[in-house]
Amino acid sequence: QVKLQESGPGLVKPSQALSLTCTVSGGSITTNYYYWSWIRQSPGKGLEWIGYIDYGGSTHYSLSLRSRALISRDTSGNHFSLQLSSMTPEDTAVYFCARGLRPDILEVWGQGTVVTVSS
């Protein structure tokens, strides 16, 4: 049974970069043909997809965040990460990592981690 767990700082100052890690257990991030995504939900808003890294290491990002987002992976550690630069209070959200056989159908989710951007 695959499990995902997000980790990272709960508080980030404006203009700083956010770095989050999603640790995967019970399955490999290189297994065909899974997509490993980052999603967020800001207070009072719906889910916003940030991007994914797939089983082969290819990445794809949302148009709105592609200039600030970077998703990478560590196959030996079986985890993947999100870096989001130039954080603003509008980036305050619960950040989730998730897995799916398609980028738009994610069937396994982490519990989410709260990130607050504040000075």
GROMACS .gro file of C-alpha atoms in nm:
model
  119
    1GLN     CA    1   0.000   0.000   0.000
    2VAL     CA    2   0.157   0.324  -0.115
    3LYS     CA    3   0.171   0.608   0.133
    4LEU     CA    4   0.282   0.966   0.079
    5GLN     CA    5   0.398   1.208   0.347
    6GLU     CA    6   0.472   1.576   0.297
    7SER     CA    7   0.734   1.756   0.504
    8GLY     CA    8   0.874   2.105   0.514
    9PRO     CA    9   0.860   2.437   0.698
   10GLY     CA   10   0.524   2.556   0.818
   11LEU     CA   11   0.623   2.922   0.797
   12VAL     CA   12   0.800   3.103   0.515
   13LYS     CA   13   0.884   3.472   0.493
   14PRO     CA   14   0.776   3.675   0.190
   15SER     CA   15   1.026   3.665  -0.097
   16GLN     CA   16   1.185   3.346   0.038
   17ALA     CA   17   1.167   3.011  -0.136
   18LEU     CA   18   0.960   2.717  -0.017
   19SER     CA   19   1.104   2.368  -0.019
   20LEU     CA   20   0.880   2.067   0.043
   21THR     CA   21   0.951   1.696   0.026
   22CYS     CA   22   0.711   1.410  -0.035
   23THR     CA   23   0.841   1.082   0.103
   24VAL     CA   24   0.693   0.773  -0.059
   25SER     CA   25   0.664   0.434   0.109
   26GLY     CA   26   0.520   0.107  -0.015
   27GLY     CA   27   0.612   0.174  -0.377
   28SER     CA   28   0.881   0.323  -0.599
   29ILE     CA   29   0.859   0.663  -0.764
   30THR     CA   30   1.015   0.507  -1.076
   31THR     CA   31   0.739   0.250  -1.122
   32ASN     CA   32   0.575   0.266  -1.465
   33TYR     CA   33   0.357   0.467  -1.536
   34TYR     CA   34   0.283   0.687  -1.239
   35TYR     CA   35   0.268   1.063  -1.212
   36TRP     CA   36   0.371   1.230  -0.887
   37SER     CA   37   0.205   1.564  -0.835
   38TRP     CA   38   0.200   1.864  -0.610
   39ILE     CA   39  -0.133   2.037  -0.542
   40ARG     CA   40  -0.231   2.312  -0.306
   41GLN     CA   41  -0.544   2.457  -0.155
   42SER     CA   42  -0.551   2.816  -0.034
   43PRO     CA   43  -0.794   2.922   0.238
   44GLY     CA   44  -1.146   2.944   0.096
   45LYS     CA   45  -1.039   2.828  -0.250
   46GLY     CA   46  -1.041   2.509  -0.448
   47LEU     CA   47  -0.756   2.276  -0.528
   48GLU     CA   48  -0.482   2.413  -0.752
   49TRP     CA   49  -0.254   2.174  -0.935
   50ILE     CA   50   0.110   2.289  -0.931
   51GLY     CA   51   0.288   2.028  -1.139
   52TYR     CA   52   0.417   1.674  -1.161
   53ILE     CA   53   0.723   1.462  -1.213
   54ASP     CA   54   0.659   1.133  -1.384
   55TYR     CA   55   0.808   0.784  -1.351
   56GLY     CA   56   1.079   0.872  -1.602
   57GLY     CA   57   1.171   1.203  -1.438
   58SER     CA   58   0.993   1.433  -1.681
   59THR     CA   59   0.823   1.737  -1.534
   60HIS     CA   60   0.526   1.954  -1.624
   61TYR     CA   61   0.394   2.264  -1.449
   62SER     CA   62   0.081   2.476  -1.439
   63LEU     CA   63   0.107   2.785  -1.654
   64SER     CA   64   0.049   3.014  -1.360
   65LEU     CA   65   0.331   2.871  -1.150
   66ARG     CA   66   0.581   2.741  -1.402
   67SER     CA   67   0.809   3.044  -1.366
   68ARG     CA   68   0.849   2.982  -0.990
   69ALA     CA   69   0.810   2.608  -0.943
   70LEU     CA   70   1.068   2.332  -0.966
   71ILE     CA   71   0.990   1.966  -0.901
   72SER     CA   72   1.273   1.717  -0.861
   73ARG     CA   73   1.322   1.367  -0.729
   74ASP     CA   74   1.568   1.150  -0.542
   75THR     CA   75   1.528   0.795  -0.664
   76SER     CA   76   1.765   0.651  -0.405
   77GLY     CA   77   1.568   0.814  -0.125
   78ASN     CA   78   1.235   0.748  -0.299
   79HIS     CA   79   1.107   1.099  -0.256
   80PHE     CA   80   1.025   1.397  -0.471
   81SER     CA   81   1.037   1.763  -0.389
   82LEU     CA   82   0.884   2.100  -0.469
   83GLN     CA   83   1.065   2.430  -0.467
   84LEU     CA   84   0.857   2.744  -0.507
   85SER     CA   85   1.045   3.070  -0.527
   86SER     CA   86   0.949   3.426  -0.441
   87MET     CA   87   0.677   3.331  -0.198
   88THR     CA   88   0.402   3.582  -0.117
   89PRO     CA   89   0.113   3.568   0.130
   90GLU     CA   90  -0.105   3.452  -0.162
   91ASP     CA   91   0.095   3.128  -0.159
   92THR     CA   92  -0.034   3.045   0.188
   93ALA     CA   93  -0.205   2.709   0.148
   94VAL     CA   94  -0.220   2.345   0.239
   95TYR     CA   95   0.024   2.168   0.008
   96PHE     CA   96  -0.042   1.809  -0.095
   97CYS     CA   97   0.155   1.550  -0.284
   98ALA     CA   98  -0.029   1.278  -0.472
   99ARG     CA   99   0.010   0.990  -0.717
  100GLY     CA  100  -0.190   0.883  -1.017
  101LEU     CA  101  -0.175   0.686  -1.339
  102ARG     CA  102  -0.284   1.006  -1.511
  103PRO     CA  103  -0.188   1.360  -1.415
  104ASP     CA  104  -0.554   1.453  -1.373
  105ILE     CA  105  -0.660   1.144  -1.180
  106LEU     CA  106  -0.479   1.121  -0.849
  107GLU     CA  107  -0.579   0.828  -0.637
  108VAL     CA  108  -0.331   0.837  -0.350
  109TRP     CA  109  -0.278   1.156  -0.150
  110GLY     CA  110  -0.063   1.265   0.137
  111GLN     CA  111  -0.231   1.424   0.437
  112GLY     CA  112  -0.110   1.771   0.339
  113THR     CA  113   0.112   2.023   0.509
  114VAL     CA  114   0.017   2.379   0.600
  115VAL     CA  115   0.244   2.653   0.470
  116THR     CA  116   0.195   3.010   0.587
  117VAL     CA  117   0.374   3.300   0.423
  118SER     CA  118   0.417   3.580   0.670
  119SER     CA  119   0.683   3.812   0.801
   0.00000   0.00000   0.00000
